[in-house]
Short mmCIF file of C-alpha atoms and ligand atoms in Angstrom, two decimals:
data_model
loop_
_atom_site.label_atom_id
_atom_site.label_comp_id
_atom_site.label_asym_id
_atom_site.label_seq_id
_atom_site.Cartn_x
_atom_site.Cartn_y
_atom_site.Cartn_z
CA MET A 1 33.83 -5.70 -64.11
CA ARG A 2 30.68 -6.53 -62.25
CA LYS A 3 28.48 -3.47 -61.21
CA PRO A 4 28.70 -2.60 -57.22
CA VAL A 5 25.98 -4.60 -55.09
CA ILE A 6 23.88 -2.16 -53.04
CA GLY A 7 22.58 -3.91 -50.22
CA ILE A 8 18.93 -2.33 -49.19
CA THR A 9 17.83 -3.02 -45.49
CA CYS A 10 14.23 -4.26 -45.61
CA ASN A 11 11.07 -3.69 -43.15
CA THR A 12 8.77 -6.61 -41.80
CA VAL A 13 5.08 -6.82 -41.74
CA LEU A 14 2.42 -8.80 -40.94
CA ALA A 15 0.33 -9.43 -44.30
CA GLU A 16 -3.19 -9.74 -43.39
CA GLY A 17 -5.55 -10.01 -46.60
CA THR A 18 -3.47 -12.37 -48.44
CA MET A 19 -4.49 -16.07 -49.37
CA LEU A 20 -1.95 -17.18 -46.45
CA PRO A 21 -3.19 -15.75 -43.14
CA GLY A 22 -0.43 -14.59 -40.68
CA MET A 23 2.15 -14.30 -42.92
CA VAL A 24 5.25 -11.99 -42.01
CA ARG A 25 6.77 -10.45 -44.90
CA ALA A 26 10.27 -8.68 -45.36
CA PHE A 27 9.96 -5.98 -48.02
CA ALA A 28 11.03 -2.60 -49.09
CA SER A 29 9.60 0.25 -51.22
CA THR A 30 10.88 -0.04 -54.93
CA ASP A 31 12.01 3.31 -55.10
CA TYR A 32 14.98 2.09 -53.37
CA ILE A 33 15.52 -0.17 -56.03
CA HIS A 34 14.65 1.93 -59.03
CA ALA A 35 16.97 4.78 -57.47
CA VAL A 36 20.19 2.31 -57.11
CA ALA A 37 19.48 1.15 -60.27
CA LYS A 38 19.38 4.07 -61.91
CA ALA A 39 22.61 5.29 -60.57
CA GLY A 40 24.38 2.16 -61.74
CA GLY A 41 24.65 -0.48 -58.87
CA VAL A 42 22.47 -3.73 -58.59
CA PRO A 43 19.94 -3.50 -55.79
CA LEU A 44 19.92 -6.27 -53.11
CA LEU A 45 17.53 -6.81 -50.61
CA LEU A 46 18.61 -7.76 -47.19
CA PRO A 47 15.73 -9.37 -45.04
CA PRO A 48 16.27 -8.98 -40.98
CA VAL A 49 18.03 -11.98 -39.36
CA ALA A 50 18.57 -12.73 -35.86
CA ASP A 51 21.98 -14.35 -36.42
CA PRO A 52 25.01 -11.81 -36.00
CA ALA A 53 26.94 -14.09 -38.32
CA ILE A 54 24.44 -14.32 -40.88
CA ALA A 55 23.99 -10.50 -40.98
CA ARG A 56 27.79 -9.91 -41.03
CA SER A 57 27.87 -12.43 -43.96
CA GLN A 58 24.93 -10.45 -45.81
CA VAL A 59 27.57 -7.33 -45.34
CA ILE A 60 30.21 -8.95 -46.97
CA ALA A 61 28.47 -10.18 -49.58
CA ILE A 62 27.69 -6.71 -50.85
CA ASP A 63 29.55 -3.36 -51.77
CA GLY A 64 27.34 -0.77 -50.40
CA LEU A 65 24.71 -0.05 -47.96
CA ILE A 66 21.08 1.45 -47.99
CA MET A 67 19.95 1.87 -44.46
CA SER A 68 16.05 2.52 -45.35
CA GLY A 69 13.15 4.25 -44.08
CA GLY A 70 11.05 2.87 -41.77
CA PRO A 71 9.18 2.72 -38.20
CA ASP A 72 10.59 4.17 -34.96
CA VAL A 73 13.80 2.87 -33.34
CA ASP A 74 13.18 1.70 -30.00
CA PRO A 75 14.10 3.98 -27.26
CA LEU A 76 15.54 1.69 -25.17
CA LEU A 77 18.60 0.93 -27.55
CA TYR A 78 19.66 4.49 -26.67
CA GLY A 79 18.56 4.28 -22.96
CA GLU A 80 15.31 6.29 -23.03
CA GLU A 81 11.68 5.11 -21.77
CA PRO A 82 9.04 5.17 -24.63
CA LEU A 83 7.23 8.83 -24.27
CA GLU A 84 3.93 9.15 -25.35
CA LYS A 85 4.49 10.51 -29.19
CA LEU A 86 6.57 7.40 -29.94
CA GLY A 87 5.32 5.62 -33.01
CA VAL A 88 5.17 1.99 -34.16
CA VAL A 89 8.61 0.13 -33.48
CA ASN A 90 10.06 -3.26 -34.85
CA LEU A 91 12.82 -4.61 -32.21
CA CYS A 92 13.65 -7.08 -34.62
CA ARG A 93 14.50 -4.78 -37.51
CA ASP A 94 16.30 -2.79 -34.99
CA GLU A 95 18.44 -5.28 -33.64
CA TYR A 96 19.23 -6.49 -36.82
CA GLU A 97 20.26 -3.30 -38.51
CA LEU A 98 22.25 -2.39 -35.29
CA LEU A 99 24.36 -5.60 -36.28
CA VAL A 100 24.26 -4.72 -39.91
CA VAL A 101 25.52 -0.99 -39.09
CA LYS A 102 28.40 -2.32 -36.81
CA ALA A 103 29.50 -5.15 -39.40
CA ALA A 104 29.63 -2.22 -42.11
CA ALA A 105 31.32 0.02 -39.97
CA GLU A 106 34.18 -2.65 -39.25
CA LEU A 107 34.15 -3.80 -42.98
CA LYS A 108 34.42 -0.15 -44.07
CA LYS A 109 31.35 -0.52 -46.41
CA PRO A 110 29.92 2.80 -47.81
CA MET A 111 26.81 3.56 -46.19
CA LEU A 112 23.73 5.73 -47.12
CA GLY A 113 20.97 6.02 -44.30
CA ILE A 114 17.58 7.59 -45.07
CA CYS A 115 15.00 8.80 -42.78
CA ARG A 116 14.77 6.05 -40.47
CA GLY A 117 18.53 4.84 -41.67
CA ILE A 118 20.10 8.28 -40.51
CA GLN A 119 18.56 7.39 -37.14
CA ILE A 120 19.49 3.92 -36.86
CA ILE A 121 23.15 5.02 -37.72
CA ASN A 122 23.23 7.74 -35.21
CA VAL A 123 22.07 5.23 -32.59
CA ALA A 124 24.43 2.36 -33.78
CA TYR A 125 27.49 4.79 -33.25
CA GLY A 126 26.47 6.21 -30.04
CA GLY A 127 23.89 8.73 -30.51
CA THR A 128 20.47 9.27 -29.27
CA LEU A 129 17.10 10.49 -30.78
CA TYR A 130 14.41 12.70 -30.38
CA GLN A 131 11.35 10.31 -29.93
CA ASP A 132 9.18 13.31 -31.24
CA VAL A 133 10.25 16.57 -33.01
CA SER A 134 7.80 18.07 -30.57
CA GLN A 135 10.58 17.81 -27.96
CA ILE A 136 12.93 20.26 -29.67
CA THR A 137 13.15 23.77 -28.50
CA GLY A 138 11.94 26.09 -31.36
CA CYS A 139 10.76 23.18 -33.70
CA SER A 140 8.10 24.73 -35.54
CA ILE A 141 8.13 23.40 -39.13
CA LYS A 142 5.47 20.63 -39.90
CA HIS A 143 8.07 17.49 -40.31
CA PHE A 144 5.45 14.96 -41.58
CA GLN A 145 4.41 16.54 -45.19
CA THR A 146 0.69 16.47 -45.95
CA THR A 147 0.85 16.59 -49.94
CA ALA A 148 -1.45 14.65 -52.27
CA GLN A 149 2.18 13.71 -53.97
CA ARG A 150 4.64 11.83 -52.38
CA GLU A 151 7.29 13.49 -54.72
CA ALA A 152 6.20 16.77 -53.85
CA LEU A 153 8.73 18.85 -52.28
CA TRP A 154 8.01 20.71 -48.66
CA HIS A 155 10.60 22.49 -46.39
CA THR A 156 13.94 24.29 -47.08
CA VAL A 157 17.31 22.51 -46.07
CA SER A 158 20.65 24.49 -45.40
CA ILE A 159 23.79 22.86 -46.57
CA GLU A 160 27.25 23.24 -44.94
CA PRO A 161 29.45 24.44 -47.74
CA GLN A 162 32.48 22.45 -46.93
CA SER A 163 30.43 19.14 -46.72
CA VAL A 164 30.75 16.22 -48.90
CA LEU A 165 26.55 16.75 -49.37
CA ALA A 166 27.28 20.06 -50.89
CA THR A 167 29.56 18.55 -53.15
CA ILE A 168 27.11 15.74 -54.26
CA LEU A 169 24.25 18.31 -54.67
CA GLY A 170 25.96 21.04 -55.79
CA GLN A 171 23.93 23.46 -54.06
CA GLN A 172 24.06 24.98 -50.43
CA ALA A 173 20.06 25.25 -49.87
CA ILE A 174 17.46 22.97 -51.22
CA ARG A 175 13.87 21.85 -50.78
CA VAL A 176 13.35 18.59 -50.14
CA ASN A 177 10.74 16.14 -48.97
CA SER A 178 10.05 15.17 -45.08
CA TYR A 179 8.57 12.24 -43.75
CA HIS A 180 9.53 11.97 -40.54
CA HIS A 181 8.53 12.61 -36.94
CA GLN A 182 11.66 11.79 -34.84
CA ALA A 183 15.25 13.14 -35.45
CA ILE A 184 18.80 13.13 -34.03
CA LYS A 185 19.10 14.60 -30.73
CA ASN A 186 22.95 13.94 -29.66
CA LEU A 187 25.11 13.10 -32.60
CA ALA A 188 27.22 10.26 -32.45
CA PRO A 189 30.93 10.68 -31.88
CA GLY A 190 32.88 10.78 -35.18
CA PHE A 191 29.94 12.90 -37.09
CA ILE A 192 29.05 16.22 -38.51
CA VAL A 193 25.62 17.69 -38.61
CA THR A 194 26.04 18.90 -42.75
CA ALA A 195 22.38 20.18 -43.54
CA GLY A 196 19.40 21.53 -41.04
CA SER A 197 16.32 22.73 -41.43
CA LYS A 198 15.47 26.28 -40.64
CA ASP A 199 13.72 25.07 -37.18
CA GLY A 200 17.29 23.81 -36.38
CA VAL A 201 16.22 19.75 -36.98
CA ILE A 202 19.28 17.87 -38.02
CA GLU A 203 18.65 16.87 -41.33
CA ALA A 204 21.93 15.37 -42.80
CA ILE A 205 25.20 14.04 -41.08
CA GLU A 206 28.40 12.70 -42.40
CA LEU A 207 31.33 10.28 -40.77
CA GLN A 208 34.48 12.38 -40.93
CA ASN A 209 38.21 11.04 -41.77
CA GLU A 210 36.64 7.67 -42.50
CA HIS A 211 34.92 5.52 -45.40
CA PHE A 212 31.74 7.09 -47.14
CA VAL A 213 28.87 6.98 -44.20
CA LEU A 214 26.27 9.52 -44.81
CA GLY A 215 22.42 9.91 -43.70
CA VAL A 216 19.77 12.46 -44.64
CA GLN A 217 16.42 12.85 -42.75
CA TRP A 218 14.49 13.26 -46.34
CA HIS A 219 13.66 10.65 -48.72
CA PRO A 220 15.84 11.24 -51.96
CA GLU A 221 14.69 7.91 -53.42
CA MET A 222 11.39 8.93 -54.07
CA LEU A 223 12.84 12.22 -55.83
CA ALA A 224 15.54 10.23 -57.90
CA GLU A 225 13.63 9.54 -61.02
CA LYS A 226 13.31 13.44 -61.75
CA SER A 227 16.02 15.33 -59.74
CA PRO A 228 19.46 14.87 -60.90
CA SER A 229 20.72 16.11 -57.71
CA MET A 230 18.98 13.17 -55.45
CA LEU A 231 20.17 10.66 -58.00
CA ALA A 232 23.59 12.24 -57.43
CA LEU A 233 23.49 10.80 -53.64
CA PHE A 234 23.02 7.18 -54.91
CA GLU A 235 25.56 7.98 -57.67
CA LYS A 236 28.00 8.92 -54.99
CA LEU A 237 27.20 5.51 -53.24
CA VAL A 238 27.42 3.32 -56.05
CA LYS A 239 30.86 5.16 -56.81
CA ALA A 240 32.12 4.45 -53.39
CA ALA A 241 31.13 1.21 -53.45
CA ALA A 242 32.81 0.46 -56.50
CA THR A 243 36.25 0.81 -54.67
CA GLN A 244 34.95 -2.57 -52.34
CA ILE A 245 34.91 -4.95 -55.74
MN1 LIG B 1 12.17 17.55 -42.33
#
């Protein structure tokens, strides 16, 4: 039997300074690729496309899905005007990823959202975001870490004891890395919050009574090489994806 194929959504960037100027490239960080392979899956990069039928065909071709990290989600997609602290947005990627999440929801493909991934999943299912964590009353923790090593742990997270996440991690309090300045505001229907930081920022969500859909606000792919509990998130996705074969 073949191994489960895990699609990883790509970002796009105008890559200057190469031999061919003006080229737009689709890419994903190799940390996602390595984490999926280490967890027993087959990593497959999914480049953004505009055609909904092609996006849907991409989702049909995979067994599980990682919505990867990246730039801010365009606030117009959840009914807000852009505020001063909004960062870079990539509307082509936003529109593509909304197609992908909706196709994955319909086809019941297991899905893991990471950082921007938890946010776009929440928006695709009908939720909203804070454009910057400074909008959150009581938000006192620095959520964009400033460490010399990207794999360094930063703030603590409390996990709901009865959650799927607690089962995966085997712990109810962990330290995570943190590279985000946006966060979930209104939770999408059907989801529950299963982890939060001490200042009340939502750090993980799960879809209830459905196939496996879980989002985390931190970056487990950067930690999976050395941390068995962070690798376990990818192993859970691969295991859920195996049921699709
Ligand atoms: Mn955080």
